[in-house]
Short mmCIF file of C-alpha atoms in Angstrom, two decimals:
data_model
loop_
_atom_site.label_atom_id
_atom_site.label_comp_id
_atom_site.label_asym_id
_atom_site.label_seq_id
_atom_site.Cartn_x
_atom_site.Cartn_y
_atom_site.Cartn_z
CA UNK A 140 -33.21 0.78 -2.73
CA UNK A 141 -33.95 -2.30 -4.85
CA UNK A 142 -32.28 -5.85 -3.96
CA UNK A 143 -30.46 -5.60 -7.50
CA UNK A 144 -27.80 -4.15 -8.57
CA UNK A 145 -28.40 0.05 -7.60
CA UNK A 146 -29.15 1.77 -11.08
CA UNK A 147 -26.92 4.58 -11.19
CA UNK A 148 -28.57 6.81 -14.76
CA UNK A 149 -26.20 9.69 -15.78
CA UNK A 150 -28.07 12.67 -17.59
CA UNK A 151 -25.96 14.11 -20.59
CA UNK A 152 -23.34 12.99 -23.16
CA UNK A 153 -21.03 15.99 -23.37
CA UNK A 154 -17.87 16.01 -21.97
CA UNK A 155 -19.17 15.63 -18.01
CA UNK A 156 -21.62 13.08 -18.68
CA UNK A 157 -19.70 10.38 -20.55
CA UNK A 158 -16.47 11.22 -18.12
CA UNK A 159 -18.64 10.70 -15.28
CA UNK A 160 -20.00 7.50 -16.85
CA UNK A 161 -16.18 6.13 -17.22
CA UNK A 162 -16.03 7.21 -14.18
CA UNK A 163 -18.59 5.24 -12.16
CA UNK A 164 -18.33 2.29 -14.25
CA UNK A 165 -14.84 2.18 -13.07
CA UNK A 166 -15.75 2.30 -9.07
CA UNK A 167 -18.39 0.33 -9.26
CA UNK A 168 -16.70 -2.41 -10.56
CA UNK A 169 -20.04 -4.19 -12.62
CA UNK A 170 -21.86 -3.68 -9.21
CA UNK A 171 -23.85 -1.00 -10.68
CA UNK A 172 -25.86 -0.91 -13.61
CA UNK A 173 -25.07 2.58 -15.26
CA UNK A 174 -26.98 4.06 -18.12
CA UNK A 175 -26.39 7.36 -19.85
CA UNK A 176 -29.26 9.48 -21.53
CA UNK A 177 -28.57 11.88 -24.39
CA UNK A 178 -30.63 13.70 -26.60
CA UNK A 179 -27.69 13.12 -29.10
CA UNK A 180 -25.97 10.11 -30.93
CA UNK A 181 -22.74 11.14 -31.17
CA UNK A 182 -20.41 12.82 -28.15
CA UNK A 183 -18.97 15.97 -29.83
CA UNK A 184 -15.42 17.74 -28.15
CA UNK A 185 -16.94 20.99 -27.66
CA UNK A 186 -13.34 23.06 -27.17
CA UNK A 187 -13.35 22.03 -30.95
CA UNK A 188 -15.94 23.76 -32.05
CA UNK A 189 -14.17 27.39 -33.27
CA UNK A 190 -11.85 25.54 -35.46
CA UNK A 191 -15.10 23.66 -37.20
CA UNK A 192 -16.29 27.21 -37.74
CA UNK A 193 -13.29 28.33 -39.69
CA UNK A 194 -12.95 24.85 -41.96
CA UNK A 195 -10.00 23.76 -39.70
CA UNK A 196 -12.10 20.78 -39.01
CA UNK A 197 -15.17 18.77 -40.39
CA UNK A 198 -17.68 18.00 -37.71
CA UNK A 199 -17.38 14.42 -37.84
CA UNK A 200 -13.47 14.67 -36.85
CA UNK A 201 -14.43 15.29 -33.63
CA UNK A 202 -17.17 13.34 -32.53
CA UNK A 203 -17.87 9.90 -31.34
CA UNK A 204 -20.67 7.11 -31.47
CA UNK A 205 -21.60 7.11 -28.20
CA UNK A 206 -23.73 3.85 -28.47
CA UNK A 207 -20.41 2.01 -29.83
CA UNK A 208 -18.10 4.22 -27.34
CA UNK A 209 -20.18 3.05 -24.25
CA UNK A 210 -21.11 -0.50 -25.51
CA UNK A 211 -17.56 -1.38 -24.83
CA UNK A 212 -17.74 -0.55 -21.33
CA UNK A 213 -21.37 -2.04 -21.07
CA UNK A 214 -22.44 1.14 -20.18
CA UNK A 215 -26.40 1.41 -21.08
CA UNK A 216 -27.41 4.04 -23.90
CA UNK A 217 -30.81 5.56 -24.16
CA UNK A 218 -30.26 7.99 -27.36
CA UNK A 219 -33.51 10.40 -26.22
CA UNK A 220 -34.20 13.32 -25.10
CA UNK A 221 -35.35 13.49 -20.99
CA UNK A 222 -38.57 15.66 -21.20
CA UNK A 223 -38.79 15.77 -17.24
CA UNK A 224 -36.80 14.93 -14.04
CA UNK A 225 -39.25 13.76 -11.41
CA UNK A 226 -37.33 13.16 -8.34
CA UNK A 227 -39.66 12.39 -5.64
CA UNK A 228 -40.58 9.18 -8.23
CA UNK A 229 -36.92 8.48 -8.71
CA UNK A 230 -37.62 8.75 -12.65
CA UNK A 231 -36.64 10.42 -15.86
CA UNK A 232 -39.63 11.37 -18.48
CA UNK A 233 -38.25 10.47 -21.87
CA UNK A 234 -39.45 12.02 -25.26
CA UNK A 235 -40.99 8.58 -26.16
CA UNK A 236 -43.15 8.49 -23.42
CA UNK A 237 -41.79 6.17 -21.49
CA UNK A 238 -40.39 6.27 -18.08
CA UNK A 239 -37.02 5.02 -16.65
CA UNK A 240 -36.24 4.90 -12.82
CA UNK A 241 -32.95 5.05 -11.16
CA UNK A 242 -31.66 4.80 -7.74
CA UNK A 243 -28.95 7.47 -7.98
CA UNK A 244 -29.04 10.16 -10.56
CA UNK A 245 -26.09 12.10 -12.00
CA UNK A 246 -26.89 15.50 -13.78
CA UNK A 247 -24.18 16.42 -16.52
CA UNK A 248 -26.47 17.66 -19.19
CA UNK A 249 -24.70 21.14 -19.84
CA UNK A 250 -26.88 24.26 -20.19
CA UNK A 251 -30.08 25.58 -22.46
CA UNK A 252 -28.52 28.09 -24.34
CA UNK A 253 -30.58 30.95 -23.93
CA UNK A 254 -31.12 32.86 -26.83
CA UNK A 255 -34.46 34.19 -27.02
CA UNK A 256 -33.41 36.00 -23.86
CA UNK A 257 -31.84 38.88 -26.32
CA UNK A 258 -34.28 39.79 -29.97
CA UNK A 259 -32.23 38.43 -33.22
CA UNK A 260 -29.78 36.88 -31.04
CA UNK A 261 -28.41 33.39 -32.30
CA UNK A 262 -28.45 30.81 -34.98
CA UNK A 263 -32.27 31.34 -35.37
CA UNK A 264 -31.49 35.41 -35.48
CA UNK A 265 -28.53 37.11 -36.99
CA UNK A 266 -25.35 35.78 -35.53
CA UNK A 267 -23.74 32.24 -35.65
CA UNK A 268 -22.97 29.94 -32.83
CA UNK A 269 -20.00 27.37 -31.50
CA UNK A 270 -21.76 26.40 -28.60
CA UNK A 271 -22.80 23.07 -30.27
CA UNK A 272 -20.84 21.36 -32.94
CA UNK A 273 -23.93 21.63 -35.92
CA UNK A 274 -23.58 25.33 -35.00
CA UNK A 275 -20.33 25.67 -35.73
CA UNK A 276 -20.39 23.29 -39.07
CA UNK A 277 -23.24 26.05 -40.07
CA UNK A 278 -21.27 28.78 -38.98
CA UNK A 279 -18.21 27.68 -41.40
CA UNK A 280 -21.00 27.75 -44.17
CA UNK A 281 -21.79 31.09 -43.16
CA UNK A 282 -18.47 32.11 -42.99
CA UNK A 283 -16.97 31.24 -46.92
CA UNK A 284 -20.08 33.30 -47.90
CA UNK A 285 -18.42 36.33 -45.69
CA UNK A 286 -15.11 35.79 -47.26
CA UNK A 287 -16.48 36.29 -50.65
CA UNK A 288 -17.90 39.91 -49.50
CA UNK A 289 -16.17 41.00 -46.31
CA UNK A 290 -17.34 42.99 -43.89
CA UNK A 291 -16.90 43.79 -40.38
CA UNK A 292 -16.90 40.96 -37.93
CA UNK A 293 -18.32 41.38 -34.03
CA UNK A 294 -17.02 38.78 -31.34
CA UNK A 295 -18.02 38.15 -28.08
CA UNK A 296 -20.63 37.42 -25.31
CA UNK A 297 -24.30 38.45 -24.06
CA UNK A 298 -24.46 39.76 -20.41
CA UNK A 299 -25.03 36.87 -18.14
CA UNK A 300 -22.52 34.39 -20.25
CA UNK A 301 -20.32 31.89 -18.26
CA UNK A 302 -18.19 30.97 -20.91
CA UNK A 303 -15.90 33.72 -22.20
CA UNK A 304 -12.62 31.35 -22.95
CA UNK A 305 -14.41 30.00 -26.44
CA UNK A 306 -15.46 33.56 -27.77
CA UNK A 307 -11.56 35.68 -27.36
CA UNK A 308 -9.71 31.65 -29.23
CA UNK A 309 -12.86 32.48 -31.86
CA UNK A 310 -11.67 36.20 -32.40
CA UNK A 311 -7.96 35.24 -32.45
CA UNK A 312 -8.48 32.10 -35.13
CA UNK A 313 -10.89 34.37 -37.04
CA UNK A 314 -8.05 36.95 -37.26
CA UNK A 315 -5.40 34.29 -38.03
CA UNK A 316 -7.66 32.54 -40.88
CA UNK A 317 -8.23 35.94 -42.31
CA UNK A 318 -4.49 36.85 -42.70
CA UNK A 319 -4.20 33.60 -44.36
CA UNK A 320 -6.51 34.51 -46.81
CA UNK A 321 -5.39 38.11 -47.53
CA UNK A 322 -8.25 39.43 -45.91
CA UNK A 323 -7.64 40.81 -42.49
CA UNK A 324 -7.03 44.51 -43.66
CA UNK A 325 -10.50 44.63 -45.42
CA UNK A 326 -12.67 43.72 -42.03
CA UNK A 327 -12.46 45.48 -39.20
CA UNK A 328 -13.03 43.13 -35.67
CA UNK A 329 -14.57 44.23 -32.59
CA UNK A 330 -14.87 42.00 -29.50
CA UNK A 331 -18.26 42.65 -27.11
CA UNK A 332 -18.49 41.29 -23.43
CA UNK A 333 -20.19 42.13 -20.25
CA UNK A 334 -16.64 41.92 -18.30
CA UNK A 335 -15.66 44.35 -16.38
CA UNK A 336 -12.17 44.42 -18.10
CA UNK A 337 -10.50 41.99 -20.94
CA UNK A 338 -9.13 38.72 -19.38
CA UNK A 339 -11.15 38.81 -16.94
CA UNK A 340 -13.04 35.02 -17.68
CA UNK A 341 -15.83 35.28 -15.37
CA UNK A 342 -12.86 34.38 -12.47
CA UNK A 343 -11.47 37.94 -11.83
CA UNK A 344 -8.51 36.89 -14.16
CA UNK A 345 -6.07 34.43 -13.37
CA UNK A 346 -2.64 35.15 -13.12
CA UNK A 347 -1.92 38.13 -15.94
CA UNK A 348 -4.70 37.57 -18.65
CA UNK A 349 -5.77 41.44 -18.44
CA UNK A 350 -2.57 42.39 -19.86
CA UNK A 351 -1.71 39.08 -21.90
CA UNK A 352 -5.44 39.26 -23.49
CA UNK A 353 -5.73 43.32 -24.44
CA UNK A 354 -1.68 43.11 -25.84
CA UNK A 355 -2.97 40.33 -27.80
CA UNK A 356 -5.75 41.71 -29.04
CA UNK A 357 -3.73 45.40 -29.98
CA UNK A 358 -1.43 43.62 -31.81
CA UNK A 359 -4.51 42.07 -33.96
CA UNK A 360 -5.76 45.08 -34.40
CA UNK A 361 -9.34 43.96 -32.38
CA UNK A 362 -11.05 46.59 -30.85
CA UNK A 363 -13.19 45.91 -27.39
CA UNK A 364 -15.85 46.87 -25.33
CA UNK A 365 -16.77 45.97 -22.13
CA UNK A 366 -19.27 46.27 -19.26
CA UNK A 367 -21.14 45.99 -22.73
CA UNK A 368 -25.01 45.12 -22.47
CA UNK A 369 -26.17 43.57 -26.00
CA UNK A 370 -29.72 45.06 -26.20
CA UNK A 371 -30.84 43.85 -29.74
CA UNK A 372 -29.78 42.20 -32.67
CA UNK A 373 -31.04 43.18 -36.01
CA UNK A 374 -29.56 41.97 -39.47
CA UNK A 375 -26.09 43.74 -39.95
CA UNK A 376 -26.72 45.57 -36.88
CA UNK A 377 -26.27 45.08 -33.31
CA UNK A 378 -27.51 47.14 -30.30
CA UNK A 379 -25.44 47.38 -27.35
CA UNK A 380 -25.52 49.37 -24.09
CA UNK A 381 -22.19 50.20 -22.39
CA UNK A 382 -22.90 50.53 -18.91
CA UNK A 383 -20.99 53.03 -16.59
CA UNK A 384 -20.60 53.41 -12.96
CA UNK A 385 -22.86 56.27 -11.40
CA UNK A 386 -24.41 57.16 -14.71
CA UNK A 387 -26.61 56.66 -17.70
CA UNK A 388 -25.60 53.95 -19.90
CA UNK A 389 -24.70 54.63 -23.22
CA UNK A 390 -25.98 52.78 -26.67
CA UNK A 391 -24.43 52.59 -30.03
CA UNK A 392 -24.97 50.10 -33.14
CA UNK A 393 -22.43 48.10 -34.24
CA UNK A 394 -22.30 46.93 -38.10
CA UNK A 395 -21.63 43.60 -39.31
CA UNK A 396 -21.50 41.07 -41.82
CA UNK A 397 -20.29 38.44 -39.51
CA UNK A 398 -20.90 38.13 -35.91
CA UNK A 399 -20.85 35.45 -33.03
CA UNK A 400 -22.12 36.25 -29.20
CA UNK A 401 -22.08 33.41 -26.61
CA UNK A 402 -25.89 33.29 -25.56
CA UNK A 403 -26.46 33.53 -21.43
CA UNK A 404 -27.21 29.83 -19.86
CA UNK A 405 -29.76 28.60 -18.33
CA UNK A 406 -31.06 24.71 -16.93
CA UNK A 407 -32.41 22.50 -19.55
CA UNK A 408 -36.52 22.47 -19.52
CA UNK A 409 -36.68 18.85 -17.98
CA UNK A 410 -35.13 20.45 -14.53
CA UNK A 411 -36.72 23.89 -14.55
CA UNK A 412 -38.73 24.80 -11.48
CA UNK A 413 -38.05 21.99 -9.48
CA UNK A 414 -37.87 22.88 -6.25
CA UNK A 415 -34.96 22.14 -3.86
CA UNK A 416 -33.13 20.20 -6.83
CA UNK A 417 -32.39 23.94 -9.11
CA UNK A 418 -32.58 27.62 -8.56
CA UNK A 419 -34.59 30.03 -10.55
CA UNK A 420 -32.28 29.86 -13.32
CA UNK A 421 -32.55 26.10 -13.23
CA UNK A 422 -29.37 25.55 -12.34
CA UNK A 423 -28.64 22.78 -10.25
CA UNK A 424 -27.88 23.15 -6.52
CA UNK A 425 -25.27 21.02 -5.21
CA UNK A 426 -23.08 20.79 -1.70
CA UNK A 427 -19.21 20.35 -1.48
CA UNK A 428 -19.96 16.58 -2.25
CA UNK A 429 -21.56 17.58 -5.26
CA UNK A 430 -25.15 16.09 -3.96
CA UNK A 431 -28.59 18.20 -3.75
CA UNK A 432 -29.61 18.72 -0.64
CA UNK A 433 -33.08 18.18 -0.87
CA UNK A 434 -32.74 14.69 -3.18
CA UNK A 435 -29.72 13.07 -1.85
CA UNK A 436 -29.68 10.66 -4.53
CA UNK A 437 -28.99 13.01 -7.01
CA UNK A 438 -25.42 14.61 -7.77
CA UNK A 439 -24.34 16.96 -10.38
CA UNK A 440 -21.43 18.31 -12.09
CA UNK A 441 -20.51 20.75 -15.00
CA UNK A 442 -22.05 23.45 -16.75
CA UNK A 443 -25.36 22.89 -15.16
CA UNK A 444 -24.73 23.15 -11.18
CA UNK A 445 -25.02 26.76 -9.36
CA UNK A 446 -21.79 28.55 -9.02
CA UNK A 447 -22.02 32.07 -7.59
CA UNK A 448 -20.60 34.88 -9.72
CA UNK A 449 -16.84 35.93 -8.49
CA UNK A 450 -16.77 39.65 -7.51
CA UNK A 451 -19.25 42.39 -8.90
CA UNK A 452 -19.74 43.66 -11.97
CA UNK A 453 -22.03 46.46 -14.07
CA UNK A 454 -23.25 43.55 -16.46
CA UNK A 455 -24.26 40.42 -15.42
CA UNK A 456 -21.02 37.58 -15.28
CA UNK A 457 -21.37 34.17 -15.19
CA UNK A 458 -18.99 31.56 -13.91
CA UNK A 459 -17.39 29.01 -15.91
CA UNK A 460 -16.98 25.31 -15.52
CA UNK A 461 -13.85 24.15 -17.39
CA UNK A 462 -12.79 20.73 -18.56
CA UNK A 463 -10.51 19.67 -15.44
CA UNK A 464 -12.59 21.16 -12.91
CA UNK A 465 -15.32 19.46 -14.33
CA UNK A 466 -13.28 16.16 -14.58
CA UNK A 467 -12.55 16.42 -10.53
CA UNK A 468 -16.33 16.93 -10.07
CA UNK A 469 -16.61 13.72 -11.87
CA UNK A 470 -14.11 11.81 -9.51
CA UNK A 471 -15.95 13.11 -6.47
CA UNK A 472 -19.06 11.72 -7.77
CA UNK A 473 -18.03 8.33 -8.67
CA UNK A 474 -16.23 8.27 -5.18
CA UNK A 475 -19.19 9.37 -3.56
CA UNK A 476 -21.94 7.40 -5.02
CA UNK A 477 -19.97 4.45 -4.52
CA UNK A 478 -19.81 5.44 -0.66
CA UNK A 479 -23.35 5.37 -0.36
CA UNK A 480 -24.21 2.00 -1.93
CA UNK A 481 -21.47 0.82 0.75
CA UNK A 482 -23.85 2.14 3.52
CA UNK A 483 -21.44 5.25 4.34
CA UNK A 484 -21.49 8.82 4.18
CA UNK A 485 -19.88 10.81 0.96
CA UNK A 486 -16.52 12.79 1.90
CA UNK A 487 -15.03 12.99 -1.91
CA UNK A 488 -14.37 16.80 -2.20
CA UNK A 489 -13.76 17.79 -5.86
CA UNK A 490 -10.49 20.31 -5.99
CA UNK A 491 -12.43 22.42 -8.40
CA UNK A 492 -8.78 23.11 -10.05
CA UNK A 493 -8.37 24.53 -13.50
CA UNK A 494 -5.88 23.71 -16.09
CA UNK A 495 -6.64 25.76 -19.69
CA UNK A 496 -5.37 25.97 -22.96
CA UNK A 497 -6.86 28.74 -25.22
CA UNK A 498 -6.05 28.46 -28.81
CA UNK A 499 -5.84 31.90 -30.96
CA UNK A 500 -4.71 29.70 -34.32
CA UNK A 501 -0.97 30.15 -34.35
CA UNK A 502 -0.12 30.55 -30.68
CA UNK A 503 -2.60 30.73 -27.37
CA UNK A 504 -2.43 30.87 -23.66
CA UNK A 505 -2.55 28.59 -21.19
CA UNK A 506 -3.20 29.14 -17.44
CA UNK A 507 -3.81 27.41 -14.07
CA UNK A 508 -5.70 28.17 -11.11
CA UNK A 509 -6.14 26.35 -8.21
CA UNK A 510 -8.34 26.04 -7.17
CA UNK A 511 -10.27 27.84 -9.68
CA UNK A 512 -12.54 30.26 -7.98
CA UNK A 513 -10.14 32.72 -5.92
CA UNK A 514 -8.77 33.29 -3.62
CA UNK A 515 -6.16 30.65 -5.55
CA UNK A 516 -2.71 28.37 -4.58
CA UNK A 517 -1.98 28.84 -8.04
CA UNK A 518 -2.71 31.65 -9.81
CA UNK A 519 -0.62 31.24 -12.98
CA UNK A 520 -0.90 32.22 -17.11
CA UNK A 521 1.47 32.01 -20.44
CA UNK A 522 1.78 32.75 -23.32
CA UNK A 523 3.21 30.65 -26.59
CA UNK A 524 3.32 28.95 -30.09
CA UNK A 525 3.60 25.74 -28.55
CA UNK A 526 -0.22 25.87 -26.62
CA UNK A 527 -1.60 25.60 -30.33
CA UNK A 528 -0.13 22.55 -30.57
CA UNK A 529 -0.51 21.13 -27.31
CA UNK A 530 -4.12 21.84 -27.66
CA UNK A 531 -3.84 19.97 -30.82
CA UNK A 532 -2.38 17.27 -28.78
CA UNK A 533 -4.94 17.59 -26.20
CA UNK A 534 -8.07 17.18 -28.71
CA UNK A 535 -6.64 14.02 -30.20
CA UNK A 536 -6.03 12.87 -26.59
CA UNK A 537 -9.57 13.50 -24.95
CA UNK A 538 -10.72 11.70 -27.84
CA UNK A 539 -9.18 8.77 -27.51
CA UNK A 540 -9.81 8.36 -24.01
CA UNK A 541 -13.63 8.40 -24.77
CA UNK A 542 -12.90 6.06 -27.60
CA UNK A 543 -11.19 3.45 -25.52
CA UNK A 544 -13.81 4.13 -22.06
CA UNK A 545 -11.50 5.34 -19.63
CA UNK A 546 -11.91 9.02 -18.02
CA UNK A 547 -8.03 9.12 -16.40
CA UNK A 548 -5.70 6.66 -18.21
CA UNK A 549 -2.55 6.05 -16.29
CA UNK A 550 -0.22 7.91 -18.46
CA UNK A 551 -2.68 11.30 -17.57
CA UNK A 552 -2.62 9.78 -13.79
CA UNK A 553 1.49 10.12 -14.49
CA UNK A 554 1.67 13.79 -15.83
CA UNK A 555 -1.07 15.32 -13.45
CA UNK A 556 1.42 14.01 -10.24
CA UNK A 557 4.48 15.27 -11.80
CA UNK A 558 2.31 18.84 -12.66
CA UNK A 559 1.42 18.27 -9.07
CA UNK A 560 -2.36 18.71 -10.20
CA UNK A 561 -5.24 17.31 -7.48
CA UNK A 562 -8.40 16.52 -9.10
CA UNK A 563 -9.84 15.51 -5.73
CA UNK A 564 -9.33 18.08 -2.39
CA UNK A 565 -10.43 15.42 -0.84
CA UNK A 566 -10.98 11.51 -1.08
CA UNK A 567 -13.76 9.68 0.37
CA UNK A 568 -12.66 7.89 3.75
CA UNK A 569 -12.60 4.62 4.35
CA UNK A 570 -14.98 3.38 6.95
CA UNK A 571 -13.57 3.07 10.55
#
């Protein structure tokens, strides 16, 4: 390790990437030099994204210049893209050409959204996207030109999806904004997913979201399918398979003039086939401590480590990473890292818990599970008017934490110890 100050480069400016950031500037104490690396400008809130797709929000309401955001911190901004990760050179490849080395290297980057996996599938097929904020701002186009001749509308997510939470609040707000425009009895809704039942969230459900989520979506008149496998995409049409225990699957066509399917994940190119850093899917491989393995300088956290899938299912079901659990990843990390420049071994365990609000437009449910993979401690979900607004409440929160450069202000600290809420299972040890 160099004689100056250990360069600590964090790999993504989403919602892990900048926390983690905040979050290592503030154990390091200015005895790091941190830089993040983004292939984007601006840090966009993500769990925003269905409500730009509606017109409930511009896309500039909810994102943040990340090169003012971090400046304040001194935090170091490289606005490029990171064409390769070459860790036995301790160095990121940047779209420029040029090369920048680090001493300690935290992953965050999120996933490559994968479709060209499926034929017609995606903003470059037939269907829109809210996986990334321009997606959904081009999705809200897409959607005033389906008001003006409605048709039916198809929800959901592609077998091997991790992130089902987004696609049932974007059925529920597309229902509520098309009551509010007189519309709702002139499009008929169906919502597609590769889940072995509804509510199920890639987790095996958490407390009662099978019944909460199918009630919910009877009483909005959205049919469902699952164990569904989406086998094409053509323009107004989709292909799916349903899949069925001990027999022949089973394949219809489903119309549409409107449609939205969360795309499978994968690892970003710059990681892909690396081995002992990612798996085939070029997903990250991490240990409790959040470190790989094989390059012990490098940690990871969010939508872009390895989780395994939770139980079995017909279709292909990812695991998701959500915001808190992602957050104690985060702490781990900065905990850890800072361990190692100290000349000890890491012992921060993140508590993987998960704390979720889903909004459906004029009410929502919330859960928590901890930790978040079962079996859980808590294992708890509700149902109200008053989780649209706390997610409300929530957005204009997260943002201005990134705003002001801290990733747990001390009124947050407050409420997560009255909640009772860990983000750490374990902290790291001071040396003996």
């Amino acid at each position: 390790m160099s004689e100056q100050k250990p360069r600590i480069v964090v790999l993504g400016g989403g919602l892990g990437g900048v926390i983690a950031a905040y979050d290592l500037d503030e154990k390091m104490q200015n005895s790091a030099e941190i830089t993040l690396v983004s292939d984007q400008p601006k840090f966009s809130f993500t769990p925003s994204n269905p409500w730009v797709a509606v017109g409930w929000r511009e896309a500039n309401a909810i994102q943040i210049d990340l090169d003012k955001a971090l400046g304040r911190k001194k935090i170091g901004f490289v606005a490029q893209e990171a064409l390769r990760v070459e860790p036995a050179k301790n160095q990121l490849l940047l779209a420029d050409g040029s090369a920048l080395s680090y001493d300690f290297l935290v992953i965050a980057t999120g996933p490559d959204l994968a479709y060209d996996e499926i034929e017609g599938l995606g903003p470059g097929g037939h269907t829109v996207s809210i996986c990334q904020t321009h997606h959904a701002s081009a999705a809200a186009e897409a959607f005033e030109a389906f008001c003006a001749d409605p048709k039916p509308i198809v929800v959901g997510a592609v077998q091997g999806a991790s992130c089902f939470g987004p696609a049932y609040e974007f059925a529920m707000i597309l229902d509520t904004e098309l009551r509010r425009r007189k519309l709702r009895d002139k499009v008929p809704m169906t919502f597609v997913t590769p889940e072995p039942y509804i509510g199920h969230l890639g987790l095996d459900g958490v407390g009662d979201t099978k019944s909460m989520l199918e009630s919910e979506m009877r009483s909005r008149h959205i049919k469902w399918i699952t164990d569904a496998r989406v086998d094409r995409v053509d323009e107004g049409a989709i292909t799916i398979s349903k899949m069925r225990p001990n027999d022949e699957p089973s394949s219809r066509q489903l119309p549409f003039g409107f449609a939205m399917l969360l795309p499978a994940f994968r690892g970003i190119p710059a990681l892909m086939g690396i081995e002992g850093l990612v798996n085939p899917r070029g997903f990250v491989l991490v240990d409790e401590h959040q470190r790989n393995s094989a390059f012990p300088n490098i940690f990871a956290l969010g939508v872009c480590i390895a989780i395994p899938p939770v139980g079995e299912s017909l279709v292909p079901v990812g695991v998701p990473k959500t915001g808190f659990m992602i957050e104690s990843m985060s702490a781990a990390i900065a905990q850890n890292v800072r361990a190692i420049i100290l000349g000890y071994e890491p012992k921060a365990k993140a508590s993987w818990n998960a704390i979720c609000l889903a909004d459906f437009g004029d009410d929502g449910v919330a859960f928590a599970a901890q930790p978040q993979i079962p079996p859980r401690n808590v294992n708890w979900s509700t149902q109200g008017r008053w989780v649209h607004f706390a997610k409300i409440a929530f957005e204009k929160f997260f943002l201005r934490k990134v705003r002001l450069g801290k990733s747990e202000p001390a009124y947050e600290r407050l409420a997560l110890k009255i909640m009772g809420v860990k983000k750490l299972e374990r902290s790291a040890s001071k040396p003996s």
